[in-house]
mmCIF file of C-alpha atoms in Angstrom:
data_model
loop_
_atom_site.group_PDB
_atom_site.id
_atom_site.type_symbol
_atom_site.label_atom_id
_atom_site.label_comp_id
_atom_site.label_asym_id
_atom_site.label_seq_id
_atom_site.Cartn_x
_atom_site.Cartn_y
_atom_site.Cartn_z
ATOM 1 C CA MET A 249 -0.706 9.128 -18.535
ATOM 2 C CA SER A 250 -0.544 5.487 -18.557
ATOM 3 C CA HIS A 251 3.034 3.589 -18.835
ATOM 4 C CA LEU A 252 1.918 0.395 -19.613
ATOM 5 C CA PRO A 253 4.984 -2.293 -20.182
ATOM 6 C CA ASN A 254 6.098 -2.299 -24.316
ATOM 7 C CA ASN A 255 6.949 -5.673 -24.389
ATOM 8 C CA ALA A 256 6.278 -9.011 -22.971
ATOM 9 C CA GLN A 257 9.449 -9.484 -20.966
ATOM 10 C CA ASP A 258 8.583 -5.825 -18.899
ATOM 11 C CA GLY A 259 5.207 -6.798 -18.225
ATOM 12 C CA GLU A 260 6.253 -10.086 -16.680
ATOM 13 C CA LEU A 261 8.692 -8.261 -14.514
ATOM 14 C CA LEU A 262 5.997 -6.161 -13.410
ATOM 15 C CA ASN A 263 3.081 -8.700 -13.166
ATOM 16 C CA ARG A 264 4.785 -12.025 -11.991
ATOM 17 C CA TRP A 265 6.733 -11.135 -9.094
ATOM 18 C CA GLN A 266 4.332 -8.361 -7.216
ATOM 19 C CA GLN A 267 3.568 -10.902 -4.370
ATOM 20 C CA ARG A 268 6.964 -13.199 -3.997
ATOM 21 C CA PHE A 269 10.128 -11.778 -5.198
ATOM 22 C CA PRO A 270 13.277 -14.066 -4.936
ATOM 23 C CA ILE A 271 14.924 -13.786 -1.428
ATOM 24 C CA CYS A 272 18.647 -15.250 -2.293
ATOM 25 C CA ALA A 273 22.210 -14.050 -2.815
ATOM 26 C CA GLU A 274 21.689 -13.089 -6.811
ATOM 27 C CA PRO A 275 17.793 -12.329 -7.260
ATOM 28 C CA TYR A 276 18.322 -10.510 -10.394
ATOM 29 C CA ALA A 277 20.205 -13.526 -11.757
ATOM 30 C CA GLU A 278 17.491 -15.736 -10.941
ATOM 31 C CA LEU A 279 14.872 -13.410 -12.829
ATOM 32 C CA ALA A 280 16.906 -13.760 -16.043
ATOM 33 C CA ILE A 281 16.838 -17.338 -16.087
ATOM 34 C CA ALA A 282 13.177 -17.264 -15.357
ATOM 35 C CA LEU A 283 12.737 -14.629 -18.288
ATOM 36 C CA GLY A 284 15.232 -16.016 -20.648
ATOM 37 C CA LEU A 285 17.560 -13.256 -20.440
ATOM 38 C CA SER A 286 20.896 -12.848 -20.747
ATOM 39 C CA ASP A 287 21.947 -12.177 -17.062
ATOM 40 C CA GLY A 288 21.193 -10.154 -14.180
ATOM 41 C CA ASP A 289 22.334 -6.879 -15.531
ATOM 42 C CA ALA A 290 19.712 -6.824 -18.205
ATOM 43 C CA VAL A 291 16.986 -7.594 -15.565
ATOM 44 C CA MET A 292 18.282 -4.004 -13.890
ATOM 45 C CA ALA A 293 18.376 -2.377 -16.876
ATOM 46 C CA ARG A 294 14.711 -3.102 -17.704
ATOM 47 C CA LEU A 295 14.015 -2.282 -13.903
ATOM 48 C CA GLN A 296 15.777 0.904 -13.781
ATOM 49 C CA ARG A 297 13.875 2.063 -16.976
ATOM 50 C CA LEU A 298 10.596 1.310 -15.682
ATOM 51 C CA ARG A 299 11.168 3.078 -12.462
ATOM 52 C CA GLU A 300 12.274 5.883 -14.405
ATOM 53 C CA GLN A 301 9.031 5.612 -16.630
ATOM 54 C CA GLY A 302 6.985 5.790 -13.507
ATOM 55 C CA SER A 303 5.691 2.140 -13.899
ATOM 56 C CA LEU A 304 7.564 0.611 -10.951
ATOM 57 C CA SER A 305 7.562 2.113 -7.323
ATOM 58 C CA ARG A 306 10.270 -0.064 -5.880
ATOM 59 C CA ILE A 307 10.960 -3.482 -4.965
ATOM 60 C CA GLY A 308 10.143 -3.834 -1.300
ATOM 61 C CA GLY A 309 7.755 -4.981 1.171
ATOM 62 C CA ILE A 310 4.252 -4.752 2.814
ATOM 63 C CA TRP A 311 4.067 -4.695 6.169
ATOM 64 C CA GLY A 312 1.483 -6.715 8.431
ATOM 65 C CA ALA A 313 -1.254 -5.305 10.307
ATOM 66 C CA ARG A 314 0.327 -3.754 13.412
ATOM 67 C CA ALA A 315 3.831 -5.346 12.520
ATOM 68 C CA ALA A 316 5.764 -2.080 12.073
ATOM 69 C CA GLY A 317 4.010 0.645 14.022
ATOM 70 C CA ALA A 318 0.673 2.732 14.150
ATOM 71 C CA GLY A 319 -1.203 3.959 11.033
ATOM 72 C CA MET A 320 -4.132 6.057 11.057
ATOM 73 C CA LEU A 321 -6.386 7.172 8.302
ATOM 74 C CA CYS A 322 -7.500 10.688 8.533
ATOM 75 C CA ALA A 323 -9.814 13.093 6.796
ATOM 76 C CA MET A 324 -10.390 17.080 6.617
ATOM 77 C CA ALA A 325 -13.408 18.984 5.388
ATOM 78 C CA VAL A 326 -11.460 21.571 3.617
ATOM 79 C CA PRO A 327 -12.866 24.629 1.867
ATOM 80 C CA PRO A 328 -12.450 24.530 -1.726
ATOM 81 C CA GLU A 329 -10.403 27.625 -1.931
ATOM 82 C CA GLN A 330 -8.104 26.083 0.824
ATOM 83 C CA LEU A 331 -7.575 22.592 -0.637
ATOM 84 C CA ASP A 332 -4.347 22.853 -2.373
ATOM 85 C CA ALA A 333 -2.655 24.636 0.580
ATOM 86 C CA VAL A 334 -3.831 22.314 3.090
ATOM 87 C CA ALA A 335 -3.161 19.232 1.005
ATOM 88 C CA GLN A 336 0.591 20.584 0.747
ATOM 89 C CA ARG A 337 0.928 20.913 4.500
ATOM 90 C CA VAL A 338 -0.562 17.557 4.757
ATOM 91 C CA ASN A 339 2.310 16.079 2.371
ATOM 92 C CA ALA A 340 4.703 18.022 4.483
ATOM 93 C CA ARG A 341 4.568 15.592 7.586
ATOM 94 C CA PRO A 342 6.901 13.205 7.581
ATOM 95 C CA GLY A 343 4.679 10.100 7.977
ATOM 96 C CA VAL A 344 2.093 10.876 5.410
ATOM 97 C CA ASN A 345 2.559 8.517 2.793
ATOM 98 C CA HIS A 346 -1.049 8.770 0.922
ATOM 99 C CA ASN A 347 -2.944 12.097 0.357
ATOM 100 C CA TYR A 348 -6.157 12.133 -1.842
ATOM 101 C CA GLU A 349 -9.064 14.504 -2.623
ATOM 102 C CA ARG A 350 -12.173 12.406 -2.773
ATOM 103 C CA GLU A 351 -15.864 13.272 -3.654
ATOM 104 C CA HIS A 352 -17.422 14.211 -0.118
ATOM 105 C CA HIS A 353 -17.807 16.638 2.224
ATOM 106 C CA PHE A 354 -14.827 15.464 4.015
ATOM 107 C CA ASN A 355 -12.589 15.727 0.855
ATOM 108 C CA LEU A 356 -9.140 15.519 1.622
ATOM 109 C CA TRP A 357 -8.162 11.982 3.032
ATOM 110 C CA PHE A 358 -4.649 10.813 4.105
ATOM 111 C CA VAL A 359 -2.779 8.189 5.761
ATOM 112 C CA ILE A 360 -0.258 8.630 8.501
ATOM 113 C CA THR A 361 2.145 6.460 9.879
ATOM 114 C CA GLY A 362 4.865 6.411 12.624
ATOM 115 C CA PRO A 363 6.197 4.444 15.611
ATOM 116 C CA ASP A 364 3.402 4.720 17.753
ATOM 117 C CA MET A 365 -0.090 6.273 18.270
ATOM 118 C CA ASP A 366 1.378 8.923 20.441
ATOM 119 C CA CYS A 367 3.625 10.020 17.609
ATOM 120 C CA LEU A 368 0.503 10.231 15.350
ATOM 121 C CA ALA A 369 -1.573 12.085 17.667
ATOM 122 C CA GLN A 370 1.017 14.685 18.488
ATOM 123 C CA GLU A 371 1.528 15.166 14.539
ATOM 124 C CA LEU A 372 -1.969 15.437 13.837
ATOM 125 C CA SER A 373 -2.630 18.009 16.592
ATOM 126 C CA GLU A 374 0.247 20.159 15.232
ATOM 127 C CA LEU A 375 -1.305 19.808 11.906
ATOM 128 C CA GLU A 376 -4.825 20.817 13.034
ATOM 129 C CA GLN A 377 -3.466 23.779 14.720
ATOM 130 C CA GLN A 378 -1.228 24.837 11.231
ATOM 131 C CA CYS A 379 -4.396 24.447 9.275
ATOM 132 C CA GLY A 380 -7.248 25.438 11.524
ATOM 133 C CA LEU A 381 -9.101 22.377 10.703
ATOM 134 C CA GLU A 382 -10.199 19.394 12.932
ATOM 135 C CA THR A 383 -9.359 16.223 11.517
ATOM 136 C CA LEU A 384 -11.551 12.689 11.481
ATOM 137 C CA ARG A 385 -9.175 10.179 13.472
ATOM 138 C CA LEU A 386 -10.124 6.749 11.951
ATOM 139 C CA PRO A 387 -7.657 3.691 13.349
ATOM 140 C CA MET A 388 -7.991 0.468 12.154
ATOM 141 C CA GLU A 389 -9.562 -2.262 14.117
ATOM 142 C CA ARG A 390 -8.985 -5.267 11.996
ATOM 143 C CA ALA A 391 -7.859 -5.649 8.629
ATOM 144 C CA TYR A 392 -9.511 -8.352 6.317
ATOM 145 C CA ARG A 393 -7.647 -7.591 2.998
ATOM 146 C CA ILE A 394 -4.078 -5.663 2.227
ATOM 147 C CA ASN A 395 -2.936 -6.680 -1.148
ATOM 148 C CA LEU A 396 -2.573 -4.182 -3.799
ATOM 149 C CA GLY A 397 -1.666 -6.628 -6.718
ATOM 150 C CA PHE A 398 -2.774 -5.770 -10.201
ATOM 151 C CA ASP A 399 -2.903 -7.944 -13.287
ATOM 152 C CA LEU A 400 -1.601 -6.233 -16.165
ATOM 153 C CA LYS A 401 -2.185 -9.095 -18.712
ATOM 154 C CA ASP A 402 -5.955 -8.954 -18.487
ATOM 155 C CA PRO A 403 -7.451 -5.805 -19.269
ATOM 156 C CA HIS A 404 -10.599 -6.508 -17.706
ATOM 157 C CA GLY A 405 -9.115 -8.476 -14.649
ATOM 158 C CA GLY A 406 -9.232 -5.779 -12.203
ATOM 159 C CA ASN A 407 -6.914 -6.729 -9.135
ATOM 160 C CA CYS A 408 -5.335 -9.960 -9.791
ATOM 161 C CA ALA A 409 -4.936 -10.783 -5.670
ATOM 162 C CA ALA A 410 -8.814 -10.112 -5.083
ATOM 163 C CA ARG A 411 -10.222 -13.096 -7.063
ATOM 164 C CA GLY A 412 -10.169 -15.607 -4.327
ATOM 165 C CA ALA A 413 -9.090 -15.870 -0.421
ATOM 166 C CA ASP A 414 -6.183 -14.000 0.587
ATOM 167 C CA PRO A 415 -3.585 -16.548 1.298
ATOM 168 C CA GLN A 416 -2.479 -15.155 4.456
ATOM 169 C CA ALA A 417 -6.025 -14.208 5.866
ATOM 170 C CA ALA A 418 -5.389 -16.134 8.809
ATOM 171 C CA LEU A 419 -2.818 -13.647 9.705
ATOM 172 C CA MET A 420 -4.793 -10.736 9.433
ATOM 173 C CA THR A 421 -7.163 -11.363 12.616
ATOM 174 C CA GLY A 422 -4.564 -11.314 15.088
ATOM 175 C CA HIS A 423 -1.944 -8.757 16.226
ATOM 176 C CA GLY A 424 0.982 -10.595 15.216
ATOM 177 C CA ARG A 425 4.550 -10.276 16.229
ATOM 178 C CA ARG A 426 6.182 -6.620 15.747
ATOM 179 C CA VAL A 427 9.577 -5.874 14.020
ATOM 180 C CA ALA A 428 11.915 -6.327 16.858
ATOM 181 C CA ALA A 429 14.292 -3.355 18.112
ATOM 182 C CA GLU A 430 17.317 -5.001 16.625
ATOM 183 C CA GLU A 431 15.273 -5.334 13.581
ATOM 184 C CA ARG A 432 14.461 -1.789 12.821
ATOM 185 C CA GLY A 433 17.853 -1.084 10.466
ATOM 186 C CA LEU A 434 16.994 -4.085 8.079
ATOM 187 C CA ALA A 435 13.163 -2.887 8.101
ATOM 188 C CA ALA A 436 14.325 0.641 7.175
ATOM 189 C CA CYS A 437 15.864 -0.893 4.224
ATOM 190 C CA VAL A 438 12.949 -2.624 3.279
ATOM 191 C CA GLU A 439 11.015 0.496 3.129
ATOM 192 C CA GLN A 440 13.680 2.013 1.340
ATOM 193 C CA GLY A 441 13.464 -0.494 -1.604
ATOM 194 C CA LEU A 442 16.075 -3.111 -2.847
ATOM 195 C CA PRO A 443 18.754 -1.588 -4.692
ATOM 196 C CA LEU A 444 19.484 -2.957 -8.242
ATOM 197 C CA LEU A 445 22.950 -4.651 -7.673
ATOM 198 C CA ALA A 446 23.994 -8.150 -8.268
ATOM 199 C CA ARG A 447 24.174 -8.704 -4.583
ATOM 200 C CA PRO A 448 21.454 -6.360 -3.525
ATOM 201 C CA TYR A 449 20.690 -8.092 -0.201
ATOM 202 C CA ALA A 450 24.346 -7.888 0.510
ATOM 203 C CA ALA A 451 24.069 -4.103 0.494
ATOM 204 C CA TRP A 452 21.258 -4.050 2.867
ATOM 205 C CA ALA A 453 23.483 -6.396 5.492
ATOM 206 C CA GLU A 454 26.169 -3.568 5.177
ATOM 207 C CA ALA A 455 23.702 -0.889 5.782
ATOM 208 C CA ALA A 456 22.341 -2.975 8.890
ATOM 209 C CA GLY A 457 25.450 -4.241 10.261
ATOM 210 C CA TRP A 458 24.445 -7.742 9.803
ATOM 211 C CA PRO A 459 25.848 -10.735 7.737
ATOM 212 C CA GLU A 460 23.874 -11.400 4.475
ATOM 213 C CA GLN A 461 22.547 -15.199 5.433
ATOM 214 C CA ARG A 462 20.812 -13.379 8.238
ATOM 215 C CA VAL A 463 19.196 -10.997 6.230
ATOM 216 C CA LEU A 464 17.725 -13.438 3.878
ATOM 217 C CA ARG A 465 16.472 -15.512 6.720
ATOM 218 C CA THR A 466 14.902 -12.724 8.558
ATOM 219 C CA LEU A 467 13.134 -11.490 5.273
ATOM 220 C CA GLN A 468 11.670 -15.060 5.056
ATOM 221 C CA THR A 469 10.990 -15.475 8.656
ATOM 222 C CA TRP A 470 8.802 -12.100 8.356
ATOM 223 C CA LEU A 471 6.976 -13.723 5.400
ATOM 224 C CA ASP A 472 6.219 -16.858 6.862
ATOM 225 C CA GLN A 473 5.142 -15.006 10.295
ATOM 226 C CA GLY A 474 3.209 -12.499 8.500
ATOM 227 C CA VAL A 475 5.060 -9.424 9.559
ATOM 228 C CA LEU A 476 5.388 -8.691 6.156
ATOM 229 C CA ARG A 477 2.208 -9.272 4.182
ATOM 230 C CA ARG A 478 4.233 -9.505 0.835
ATOM 231 C CA PHE A 479 7.717 -8.767 -0.515
ATOM 232 C CA GLY A 480 8.029 -7.997 -4.312
ATOM 233 C CA VAL A 481 7.609 -5.275 -7.066
ATOM 234 C CA ILE A 482 5.372 -2.523 -5.678
ATOM 235 C CA VAL A 483 3.671 -1.089 -9.166
ATOM 236 C CA ARG A 484 2.337 2.404 -9.543
ATOM 237 C CA HIS A 485 -0.955 1.297 -10.529
ATOM 238 C CA HIS A 486 -2.296 4.589 -11.604
ATOM 239 C CA GLU A 487 0.298 5.006 -14.160
ATOM 240 C CA LEU A 488 -0.280 1.445 -15.385
ATOM 241 C CA GLY A 489 -4.006 2.298 -16.417
ATOM 242 C CA PHE A 490 -5.884 1.466 -12.948
ATOM 243 C CA ALA A 491 -6.908 5.441 -12.986
ATOM 244 C CA ALA A 492 -10.254 4.769 -10.826
ATOM 245 C CA ASN A 493 -10.218 4.077 -7.442
ATOM 246 C CA ALA A 494 -13.188 4.567 -4.784
ATOM 247 C CA MET A 495 -13.362 4.327 -0.892
ATOM 248 C CA CYS A 496 -16.635 2.492 -0.328
ATOM 249 C CA VAL A 497 -18.011 2.569 3.384
ATOM 250 C CA PHE A 498 -20.507 1.011 5.266
ATOM 251 C CA ASP A 499 -22.276 1.242 8.505
ATOM 252 C CA VAL A 500 -22.724 -2.274 9.775
ATOM 253 C CA PRO A 501 -23.855 -3.332 13.416
ATOM 254 C CA ASP A 502 -20.796 -4.354 15.431
ATOM 255 C CA ASP A 503 -21.757 -8.128 15.738
ATOM 256 C CA GLN A 504 -22.168 -8.596 11.994
ATOM 257 C CA VAL A 505 -19.307 -6.846 10.484
ATOM 258 C CA ASP A 506 -16.978 -9.899 10.547
ATOM 259 C CA ALA A 507 -19.541 -11.832 8.432
ATOM 260 C CA HIS A 508 -20.145 -9.364 5.886
ATOM 261 C CA ALA A 509 -16.122 -8.137 5.827
ATOM 262 C CA ALA A 510 -15.433 -11.905 5.114
ATOM 263 C CA LEU A 511 -17.263 -11.963 2.133
ATOM 264 C CA LEU A 512 -16.516 -8.557 0.856
ATOM 265 C CA ALA A 513 -12.891 -9.089 1.032
ATOM 266 C CA ARG A 514 -12.775 -11.930 -1.576
ATOM 267 C CA GLN A 515 -14.540 -9.887 -4.303
ATOM 268 C CA PRO A 516 -13.137 -9.061 -7.576
ATOM 269 C CA GLY A 517 -11.437 -5.380 -7.714
ATOM 270 C CA VAL A 518 -11.545 -5.278 -3.865
ATOM 271 C CA THR A 519 -7.892 -4.507 -3.067
ATOM 272 C CA LEU A 520 -8.318 -3.404 0.718
ATOM 273 C CA CYS A 521 -10.768 -4.386 3.264
ATOM 274 C CA TYR A 522 -10.808 -3.084 6.658
ATOM 275 C CA ARG A 523 -12.875 -2.276 9.829
ATOM 276 C CA ARG A 524 -12.262 0.900 11.497
ATOM 277 C CA SER A 525 -13.238 2.731 14.655
ATOM 278 C CA ARG A 526 -16.479 5.026 13.930
ATOM 279 C CA ALA A 527 -15.987 9.129 14.882
ATOM 280 C CA ASN A 528 -18.174 11.891 15.310
ATOM 281 C CA GLN A 529 -20.006 13.020 12.214
ATOM 282 C CA TRP A 530 -18.355 9.789 10.258
ATOM 283 C CA PRO A 531 -20.758 6.640 11.406
ATOM 284 C CA TYR A 532 -19.038 4.177 9.003
ATOM 285 C CA ASN A 533 -17.034 1.050 10.523
ATOM 286 C CA LEU A 534 -16.331 -1.006 7.115
ATOM 287 C CA TYR A 535 -14.140 0.096 4.361
ATOM 288 C CA CYS A 536 -13.334 -1.175 1.245
ATOM 289 C CA MET A 537 -11.140 0.050 -1.540
ATOM 290 C CA VAL A 538 -12.026 -0.695 -5.367
ATOM 291 C CA HIS A 539 -9.741 0.087 -8.371
ATOM 292 C CA GLY A 540 -10.302 -0.038 -11.916
ATOM 293 C CA ARG A 541 -9.294 1.195 -15.305
ATOM 294 C CA ALA A 542 -12.439 3.267 -15.392
ATOM 295 C CA ARG A 543 -15.286 4.656 -13.200
ATOM 296 C CA GLU A 544 -17.594 2.497 -14.602
ATOM 297 C CA GLU A 545 -15.516 -0.650 -14.045
ATOM 298 C CA VAL A 546 -15.043 0.400 -10.292
ATOM 299 C CA LEU A 547 -18.894 0.478 -9.930
ATOM 300 C CA GLN A 548 -19.634 -2.614 -11.780
ATOM 301 C CA TRP A 549 -17.214 -4.178 -9.184
ATOM 302 C CA LEU A 550 -18.585 -2.297 -6.256
ATOM 303 C CA SER A 551 -22.287 -3.565 -7.333
ATOM 304 C CA GLN A 552 -21.219 -7.151 -7.464
ATOM 305 C CA ALA A 553 -19.538 -6.976 -4.133
ATOM 306 C CA ARG A 554 -22.129 -5.412 -2.411
ATOM 307 C CA GLU A 555 -24.825 -7.929 -3.418
ATOM 308 C CA VAL A 556 -22.273 -11.030 -2.819
ATOM 309 C CA ALA A 557 -21.721 -9.500 0.683
ATOM 310 C CA ALA A 558 -25.306 -8.352 1.273
ATOM 311 C CA LEU A 559 -24.288 -4.822 2.039
ATOM 312 C CA GLN A 560 -27.297 -2.945 0.022
ATOM 313 C CA ALA A 561 -29.520 -2.248 3.060
ATOM 314 C CA PHE A 562 -26.998 -0.665 5.292
ATOM 315 C CA PRO A 563 -26.088 3.137 5.198
ATOM 316 C CA GLN A 564 -23.051 3.486 2.720
ATOM 317 C CA ALA A 565 -20.831 6.123 0.967
ATOM 318 C CA VAL A 566 -18.904 5.804 -1.997
ATOM 319 C CA LEU A 567 -15.753 8.514 -2.242
ATOM 320 C CA PHE A 568 -13.976 8.351 -5.817
ATOM 321 C CA SER A 569 -10.650 9.796 -5.748
ATOM 322 C CA ARG A 570 -10.773 13.013 -7.727
ATOM 323 C CA ARG A 571 -6.841 13.954 -6.933
ATOM 324 C CA ARG A 572 -3.717 12.253 -5.749
ATOM 325 C CA PHE A 573 -1.656 14.657 -4.031
ATOM 326 C CA LYS A 574 0.992 12.018 -2.594
ATOM 327 C CA GLN A 575 1.350 8.166 -3.066
ATOM 328 C CA CYS A 576 4.457 6.448 -1.507
ATOM 329 C CA GLY A 577 5.466 3.676 0.723
ATOM 330 C CA PRO A 578 4.737 4.273 4.312
ATOM 331 C CA SER A 579 7.467 5.233 6.699
ATOM 332 C CA TYR A 580 7.370 3.490 10.137
ATOM 333 C CA PHE A 581 11.268 3.397 10.725
ATOM 334 C CA ARG A 582 12.111 6.845 10.224
ATOM 335 C CA GLN A 583 16.072 6.332 11.372
ATOM 336 C CA PRO A 584 18.698 7.379 8.851
ATOM 337 C CA VAL A 585 19.702 4.567 6.435
ATOM 338 C CA LYS A 586 22.915 4.824 4.622
ATOM 339 C CA ALA A 587 22.196 5.639 0.500
ATOM 340 C CA ILE A 588 23.408 2.593 -1.370
ATOM 341 C CA GLN A 589 24.519 3.286 -4.496
ATOM 342 C CA THR A 590 23.249 1.100 -7.514
ATOM 343 C CA GLU A 591 25.535 0.003 -10.154
ATOM 344 C CA ALA A 592 23.684 2.340 -12.727
ATOM 345 C CA GLY A 593 24.828 5.447 -10.523
ATOM 346 C CA HIS A 594 21.561 5.980 -8.731
ATOM 347 C CA TYR A 595 20.826 5.718 -5.075
ATOM 348 C CA ALA A 596 18.259 3.554 -3.645
#
């Protein structure tokens, strides 16, 4: 079911601040000025309603490659009659944040995150024993694009961040710096989401045991250094009408991947683009995600992207999503975070 914004101001809230949310003492008051609303309370009320409707996931950050911890894309070939039961076992693992059925022999695809690769290996081994199935383990080697921003104004616009070069593309090529040990408390807050309070960063400061100004400085530094890819409104794109998506994989000679990926990552509709390790029974090393409002639109974006990136001749596969079993923010920082009550009586 689509939950498109029902007025221009709600649409502007979800559209304009996906990439850069204000990092200041009273961000909702700043948004109120930009939107012509009476005050920050009016903005918070709108955001609360959008969250309850399912349009808004959270206000928070997307970590840069390798900045926060370890992540792994995994896949299982599950007998159809066992798929629901296995999917629920996968969902129960604490680090799993995405879990989809896709159109392929390897039909269950999930992402698991955690503090390090040893932690992930242990969790996956336990999961394999529990399910009696092996997993494809596909660690990322290089990220060319990580940006799930969506243009909610243009019904034919596709992904709003994929129309040109990624503004932080240079930061994707290296390892960058990781979140320091003393920063992990704030990082856990970022994953939890910004509370709907007049001074939300002050609440994070209290939870992390820091002064408010240090929180603001650290968030801005993380953005400047690429520790955070973006900090802003994170929408639930499926609920907002982008109901079709496909994972597209290519088997490209290792010495040619970067050149083709540089073109692929810039194409409309392409939201994610990675190089991953190959695995037994899985020869592919270049991946992209393409999102659209319908299957036909995804196929159109993909056809255009393949042509521009000169990928037609390489072995490839297109895995459309069938069912979404789980979708939430990643959980790299699994330390307990004090619940922060919002003014509306909800907890962040």
